[in-house]
Amino acid sequence: MALALVAGRDYPNTYREFVEMFPDNPACVSYLMRLRWPEGFICPACKTCSTPWNESRGRIACPACRHQTSITTGTIFEKTRTALTTWFEAAWHVTTAKNGMSAKTLERTLGVSYRVAWTMLQRFRVTMVNVERKPLLGEVEVDETLIGGVQQGGKRGRGVSKSVVVIAVEIKQPKGFGRVRMRHVSDASGDSLLPFIRDVVVPNAVILTDGWGGYNGLPELGYTRKATVLASSGDPAHVSMPGVHRVASLLKRWILGTHQGAIVPAHLQSYLEEFTFRFNRRTSRSRGLVFRRLLEQAVVTKPVTETDVTHGYDWHISEN
Ligand SMILES: [Zn+2]
């Protein structure tokens, strides 16, 4: 059994506690050490459990084999030139602000360059997908939506195309929604929709869809499909898929509001991951616990390359 986490010691509950807990880089390092090695330091080279030697510049050495490492090696913080206190502050804003923060707002708030703000956000978004590993259960609504205004070339109205996003939402009885998952797909064919469902919904679940033929292969994958076929008039998502419709409208509002619609298709999936992470924690009793959870994952998430940050992360690798 895990011991109960205590606010003010294991996670900050308020911004005041945050500032008290993380006054400098050594405080951030020791927090990450506790998250990465809760049972004590384990040498990545020889797997010996021991108290490491502290070398200069935040490096630590294994007393058994002398292997040198650092808390950031092999994590999303690897090779960063940004202070850990800045990373922690970004993590705090991303997890505690109701709608998160755009790179532009983070740039102004932290007094860092846009590039640094963007890099931190992108790496945290890769971290977020690793938190969402548990497949959806029970009754799950699935439908596609079009995300418009995604810019291509930056000119509003010109060359603007719509991107297809498929959304899955757990439906609770008697009412309400559970968790969501979403994926930017190239089209609404079965080849795009079915692998998504297979990746994010537990086998044998009940999938609620409209009458679209792209979902015809569901029974072959072991799912029970309940299709609602509507008369040709009206917006089918609105009538038959209330969960997906609700989530899609929140997503669009977030993209237009927090991010002013300025999303290129190559990065759309990373925004979907951030939205999903926040939506799935909307009832969490403490934002500070969400902050801790993000950093807990950050130290076990593999490094993200500069190419991923610049041109878009290859999400399909991480989906298994
Ligand atoms: Zn060792």
Short mmCIF file of C-alpha atoms and ligand atoms in Angstrom, two decimals:
data_model
loop_
_atom_site.label_atom_id
_atom_site.label_comp_id
_atom_site.label_asym_id
_atom_site.label_seq_id
_atom_site.Cartn_x
_atom_site.Cartn_y
_atom_site.Cartn_z
CA MET A 1 0.00 0.00 0.00
CA ALA A 2 1.24 3.48 -0.87
CA LEU A 3 1.32 5.92 2.00
CA ALA A 4 -1.09 8.83 1.81
CA LEU A 5 0.44 11.88 0.18
CA VAL A 6 0.65 14.97 2.36
CA ALA A 7 0.04 18.46 0.98
CA GLY A 8 2.95 20.81 1.61
CA ARG A 9 5.40 17.90 1.82
CA ASP A 10 4.66 15.57 -1.11
CA TYR A 11 2.98 18.15 -3.31
CA PRO A 12 2.16 21.85 -3.11
CA ASN A 13 -1.51 22.66 -2.66
CA THR A 14 -1.26 26.41 -3.24
CA TYR A 15 1.09 28.69 -5.12
CA ARG A 16 2.48 29.81 -1.75
CA GLU A 17 3.36 26.21 -0.87
CA PHE A 18 4.83 25.77 -4.35
CA VAL A 19 7.19 28.72 -3.82
CA GLU A 20 8.18 27.41 -0.37
CA MET A 21 8.84 23.88 -1.59
CA PHE A 22 10.91 24.81 -4.66
CA PRO A 23 13.05 27.86 -3.86
CA ASP A 24 16.05 26.69 -5.95
CA ASN A 25 17.42 24.00 -8.26
CA PRO A 26 18.67 21.66 -5.49
CA ALA A 27 15.11 21.54 -4.10
CA CYS A 28 13.81 20.57 -7.56
CA VAL A 29 16.55 17.95 -7.97
CA SER A 30 15.75 16.26 -4.66
CA TYR A 31 12.03 16.27 -5.45
CA LEU A 32 12.70 14.58 -8.82
CA MET A 33 15.02 12.10 -7.09
CA ARG A 34 12.21 11.09 -4.73
CA LEU A 35 9.75 10.74 -7.64
CA ARG A 36 12.14 8.73 -9.81
CA TRP A 37 13.57 6.51 -7.07
CA PRO A 38 10.94 6.39 -4.29
CA GLU A 39 12.71 3.40 -2.71
CA GLY A 40 16.15 4.99 -3.01
CA PHE A 41 18.59 5.52 -5.89
CA ILE A 42 19.00 2.57 -8.25
CA CYS A 43 22.05 2.76 -10.52
CA PRO A 44 20.97 2.65 -14.20
CA ALA A 45 24.20 0.81 -15.07
CA CYS A 46 24.65 -1.90 -12.40
CA LYS A 47 21.16 -1.79 -10.79
CA THR A 48 22.65 -1.50 -7.29
CA CYS A 49 20.47 0.31 -4.77
CA SER A 50 22.51 2.78 -2.73
CA THR A 51 22.96 6.38 -1.65
CA PRO A 52 24.67 8.04 -4.62
CA TRP A 53 27.70 10.30 -4.40
CA ASN A 54 26.98 13.88 -5.29
CA GLU A 55 29.35 15.14 -7.95
CA SER A 56 29.58 18.67 -9.25
CA ARG A 57 26.97 20.30 -11.52
CA GLY A 58 24.07 18.19 -10.32
CA ARG A 59 25.67 14.91 -11.36
CA ILE A 60 25.50 11.83 -9.16
CA ALA A 61 27.74 8.76 -9.11
CA CYS A 62 27.08 5.14 -8.13
CA PRO A 63 29.32 4.08 -5.19
CA ALA A 64 29.36 0.49 -6.49
CA CYS A 65 30.42 0.95 -10.14
CA ARG A 66 31.27 4.69 -10.32
CA HIS A 67 28.79 5.18 -13.16
CA GLN A 68 27.94 8.85 -13.46
CA THR A 69 24.45 10.05 -14.23
CA SER A 70 22.11 12.89 -13.40
CA ILE A 71 18.48 13.17 -12.43
CA THR A 72 17.61 14.56 -15.88
CA THR A 73 19.33 11.84 -17.94
CA GLY A 74 16.85 9.64 -19.78
CA THR A 75 13.91 11.91 -18.94
CA ILE A 76 12.09 14.74 -20.73
CA PHE A 77 14.49 17.14 -18.98
CA GLU A 78 17.54 15.59 -20.65
CA LYS A 79 20.13 18.09 -21.95
CA THR A 80 17.94 21.06 -21.05
CA ARG A 81 19.64 24.42 -20.55
CA THR A 82 16.55 25.75 -18.79
CA ALA A 83 16.68 25.84 -14.98
CA LEU A 84 14.60 23.18 -13.24
CA THR A 85 12.89 25.93 -11.24
CA THR A 86 11.59 27.28 -14.57
CA TRP A 87 10.42 23.79 -15.63
CA PHE A 88 8.64 23.39 -12.30
CA GLU A 89 6.94 26.75 -12.64
CA ALA A 90 5.78 25.80 -16.16
CA ALA A 91 4.46 22.48 -14.81
CA TRP A 92 2.63 24.37 -12.08
CA HIS A 93 0.88 26.70 -14.54
CA VAL A 94 0.08 23.92 -17.00
CA THR A 95 -1.58 21.82 -14.31
CA THR A 96 -3.24 24.47 -12.15
CA ALA A 97 -4.54 27.06 -14.64
CA LYS A 98 -8.10 26.08 -15.54
CA ASN A 99 -7.35 26.02 -19.27
CA GLY A 100 -3.59 25.60 -19.11
CA MET A 101 -1.39 28.18 -20.81
CA SER A 102 -0.37 28.84 -24.38
CA ALA A 103 3.32 29.12 -25.21
CA LYS A 104 2.78 32.86 -25.72
CA THR A 105 1.30 33.33 -22.25
CA LEU A 106 3.96 31.10 -20.69
CA GLU A 107 6.66 33.17 -22.42
CA ARG A 108 5.31 36.35 -20.82
CA THR A 109 4.58 34.77 -17.42
CA LEU A 110 7.99 33.15 -16.95
CA GLY A 111 10.06 35.72 -18.80
CA VAL A 112 11.60 33.08 -21.07
CA SER A 113 11.86 33.02 -24.87
CA TYR A 114 8.96 31.69 -26.93
CA ARG A 115 11.18 28.79 -28.02
CA VAL A 116 11.86 27.74 -24.42
CA ALA A 117 8.18 28.03 -23.48
CA TRP A 118 7.14 26.00 -26.53
CA THR A 119 9.77 23.31 -25.87
CA MET A 120 8.66 22.86 -22.27
CA LEU A 121 5.00 22.62 -23.30
CA GLN A 122 5.72 20.10 -26.05
CA ARG A 123 7.77 17.89 -23.74
CA PHE A 124 5.08 18.01 -21.08
CA ARG A 125 2.46 17.05 -23.68
CA VAL A 126 4.46 13.93 -24.56
CA THR A 127 4.57 13.20 -20.83
CA MET A 128 0.80 13.60 -20.58
CA VAL A 129 0.06 10.83 -23.07
CA ASN A 130 1.92 8.40 -20.82
CA VAL A 131 -0.46 9.18 -17.98
CA GLU A 132 -3.40 8.14 -20.18
CA ARG A 133 -2.52 4.48 -20.54
CA LYS A 134 -5.59 2.86 -18.96
CA PRO A 135 -8.07 1.96 -21.69
CA LEU A 136 -11.62 3.31 -21.64
CA LEU A 137 -14.30 0.97 -20.26
CA GLY A 138 -18.01 0.25 -20.30
CA GLU A 139 -20.13 2.17 -22.79
CA VAL A 140 -18.05 4.39 -25.01
CA GLU A 141 -19.34 6.90 -27.55
CA VAL A 142 -17.14 7.35 -30.62
CA ASP A 143 -17.58 9.95 -33.34
CA GLU A 144 -15.49 12.20 -35.55
CA THR A 145 -15.42 15.95 -35.50
CA LEU A 146 -13.78 18.53 -37.76
CA ILE A 147 -11.38 20.97 -36.19
CA GLY A 148 -11.46 24.04 -38.35
CA GLY A 149 -9.23 27.05 -38.63
CA VAL A 150 -6.12 24.96 -38.32
CA GLN A 151 -3.68 27.15 -40.14
CA GLN A 152 -1.53 26.16 -43.06
CA GLY A 153 0.90 28.88 -43.98
CA GLY A 154 -0.41 31.31 -41.40
CA LYS A 155 -2.84 33.34 -43.53
CA ARG A 156 -6.30 33.38 -42.04
CA GLY A 157 -8.91 32.17 -44.48
CA ARG A 158 -6.43 31.15 -47.14
CA GLY A 159 -5.29 27.57 -47.33
CA VAL A 160 -7.14 26.85 -44.10
CA SER A 161 -8.19 23.23 -43.97
CA LYS A 162 -10.15 21.17 -41.51
CA SER A 163 -8.62 18.27 -39.65
CA VAL A 164 -10.51 15.12 -38.71
CA VAL A 165 -10.37 14.24 -35.01
CA VAL A 166 -11.96 11.07 -33.67
CA ILE A 167 -13.16 11.28 -30.07
CA ALA A 168 -14.07 8.49 -27.62
CA VAL A 169 -16.00 9.32 -24.43
CA GLU A 170 -16.99 7.00 -21.58
CA ILE A 171 -20.71 7.27 -20.87
CA LYS A 172 -21.73 6.98 -17.22
CA GLN A 173 -25.10 5.68 -16.01
CA PRO A 174 -27.51 7.22 -15.21
CA LYS A 175 -25.78 10.31 -16.62
CA GLY A 176 -22.52 12.12 -17.06
CA PHE A 177 -19.23 11.43 -18.83
CA GLY A 178 -16.08 9.66 -17.73
CA ARG A 179 -12.70 9.86 -19.46
CA VAL A 180 -11.93 10.78 -23.05
CA ARG A 181 -9.32 9.92 -25.66
CA MET A 182 -8.84 11.54 -29.05
CA ARG A 183 -6.74 11.18 -32.18
CA HIS A 184 -6.01 13.32 -35.21
CA VAL A 185 -6.63 11.00 -38.17
CA SER A 186 -6.11 11.46 -41.89
CA ASP A 187 -9.73 10.61 -42.76
CA ALA A 188 -12.89 8.96 -41.42
CA SER A 189 -12.28 5.56 -43.00
CA GLY A 190 -12.34 2.32 -41.06
CA ASP A 191 -8.57 2.08 -41.50
CA SER A 192 -8.23 5.27 -39.46
CA LEU A 193 -11.06 4.82 -36.94
CA LEU A 194 -10.74 1.15 -35.97
CA PRO A 195 -7.04 1.17 -34.91
CA PHE A 196 -7.79 4.16 -32.68
CA ILE A 197 -10.63 2.30 -30.94
CA ARG A 198 -8.52 -0.83 -30.61
CA ASP A 199 -5.74 1.23 -28.99
CA VAL A 200 -7.83 3.16 -26.46
CA VAL A 201 -10.91 1.07 -25.58
CA VAL A 202 -10.85 -2.20 -23.66
CA PRO A 203 -11.89 -5.26 -25.74
CA ASN A 204 -15.54 -6.35 -25.29
CA ALA A 205 -16.72 -2.80 -24.53
CA VAL A 206 -19.94 -1.44 -25.99
CA ILE A 207 -19.24 1.18 -28.65
CA LEU A 208 -21.97 3.70 -29.42
CA THR A 209 -21.69 5.15 -32.93
CA ASP A 210 -23.82 6.60 -35.67
CA GLY A 211 -24.57 4.59 -38.80
CA TRP A 212 -21.28 5.41 -40.55
CA GLY A 213 -19.76 2.46 -42.43
CA GLY A 214 -16.28 3.20 -41.09
CA TYR A 215 -17.33 1.49 -37.86
CA ASN A 216 -18.62 -1.71 -39.51
CA GLY A 217 -15.51 -3.67 -38.54
CA LEU A 218 -16.08 -3.26 -34.78
CA PRO A 219 -17.63 -6.71 -34.11
CA GLU A 220 -14.62 -8.39 -35.77
CA LEU A 221 -12.42 -6.67 -33.18
CA GLY A 222 -14.56 -8.05 -30.36
CA TYR A 223 -16.65 -4.99 -29.62
CA THR A 224 -20.40 -4.75 -29.34
CA ARG A 225 -21.54 -1.95 -31.61
CA LYS A 226 -24.73 -0.05 -30.91
CA ALA A 227 -25.41 2.13 -33.92
CA THR A 228 -27.94 4.93 -33.79
CA VAL A 229 -29.14 5.67 -37.29
CA LEU A 230 -30.86 9.00 -37.60
CA ALA A 231 -33.05 10.59 -40.21
CA SER A 232 -30.97 12.54 -42.70
CA SER A 233 -31.82 15.96 -41.28
CA GLY A 234 -29.98 17.77 -38.52
CA ASP A 235 -26.55 17.40 -36.97
CA PRO A 236 -26.17 13.73 -36.01
CA ALA A 237 -23.39 14.36 -33.48
CA HIS A 238 -25.62 16.78 -31.65
CA VAL A 239 -28.55 14.42 -31.39
CA SER A 240 -27.15 10.94 -31.07
CA MET A 241 -23.68 11.46 -29.57
CA PRO A 242 -24.15 13.95 -26.71
CA GLY A 243 -20.86 13.04 -25.02
CA VAL A 244 -18.71 13.49 -28.11
CA HIS A 245 -20.62 16.62 -29.06
CA ARG A 246 -20.04 18.16 -25.63
CA VAL A 247 -16.33 17.29 -25.57
CA ALA A 248 -15.82 18.49 -29.14
CA SER A 249 -17.35 21.87 -28.36
CA LEU A 250 -15.16 22.26 -25.24
CA LEU A 251 -12.12 21.30 -27.31
CA LYS A 252 -12.93 23.84 -30.03
CA ARG A 253 -13.55 26.56 -27.46
CA TRP A 254 -10.17 25.79 -25.82
CA ILE A 255 -8.33 25.88 -29.16
CA LEU A 256 -9.95 29.19 -30.12
CA GLY A 257 -9.78 30.74 -26.65
CA THR A 258 -6.53 29.72 -25.01
CA HIS A 259 -4.64 29.19 -28.25
CA GLN A 260 -6.44 31.62 -30.59
CA GLY A 261 -6.81 28.85 -33.14
CA ALA A 262 -3.12 29.04 -34.03
CA ILE A 263 -2.42 25.33 -34.38
CA VAL A 264 -0.63 23.67 -37.28
CA PRO A 265 -1.75 20.14 -38.21
CA ALA A 266 1.66 18.64 -37.33
CA HIS A 267 1.12 19.68 -33.70
CA LEU A 268 -2.62 19.12 -33.39
CA GLN A 269 -2.18 15.75 -31.64
CA SER A 270 -0.07 17.28 -28.89
CA TYR A 271 -2.84 19.78 -28.13
CA LEU A 272 -5.34 16.90 -28.07
CA GLU A 273 -3.14 15.15 -25.49
CA GLU A 274 -3.02 18.21 -23.28
CA PHE A 275 -6.79 18.70 -23.51
CA THR A 276 -7.33 15.01 -22.69
CA PHE A 277 -4.98 15.15 -19.71
CA ARG A 278 -6.80 18.15 -18.23
CA PHE A 279 -10.31 16.89 -19.05
CA ASN A 280 -9.65 13.50 -17.47
CA ARG A 281 -8.53 15.23 -14.26
CA ARG A 282 -11.34 17.78 -14.10
CA THR A 283 -12.70 16.28 -10.86
CA SER A 284 -9.31 15.82 -9.14
CA ARG A 285 -9.54 17.09 -5.56
CA SER A 286 -6.21 18.89 -5.72
CA ARG A 287 -4.45 20.60 -8.61
CA GLY A 288 -1.23 20.06 -6.67
CA LEU A 289 -1.69 16.30 -7.02
CA VAL A 290 -2.02 16.74 -10.78
CA PHE A 291 1.23 18.75 -10.74
CA ARG A 292 2.95 15.90 -8.87
CA ARG A 293 1.53 13.33 -11.29
CA LEU A 294 2.91 15.21 -14.29
CA LEU A 295 6.43 15.39 -12.81
CA GLU A 296 6.21 11.74 -11.72
CA GLN A 297 5.66 10.82 -15.38
CA ALA A 298 8.21 13.36 -16.62
CA VAL A 299 11.08 11.45 -14.96
CA VAL A 300 10.06 8.14 -16.56
CA THR A 301 9.26 9.53 -20.02
CA LYS A 302 11.98 9.10 -22.62
CA PRO A 303 13.70 12.23 -23.94
CA VAL A 304 11.92 14.18 -26.67
CA THR A 305 14.07 15.23 -29.62
CA GLU A 306 14.39 18.71 -31.09
CA THR A 307 12.83 17.38 -34.30
CA ASP A 308 9.77 16.21 -32.33
CA VAL A 309 9.48 19.63 -30.74
CA THR A 310 9.83 21.47 -34.05
CA HIS A 311 8.00 19.26 -36.54
CA GLY A 312 5.59 17.28 -34.39
CA TYR A 313 5.95 14.18 -32.25
CA ASP A 314 5.44 10.74 -33.80
CA TRP A 315 2.50 9.76 -31.58
CA HIS A 316 1.83 6.40 -33.19
CA ILE A 317 5.04 4.97 -31.77
CA SER A 318 3.96 5.73 -28.22
CA GLU A 319 0.46 4.31 -28.79
CA ASN A 320 1.96 0.82 -29.21
ZN ZN B 1 26.32 1.29 -10.48
#
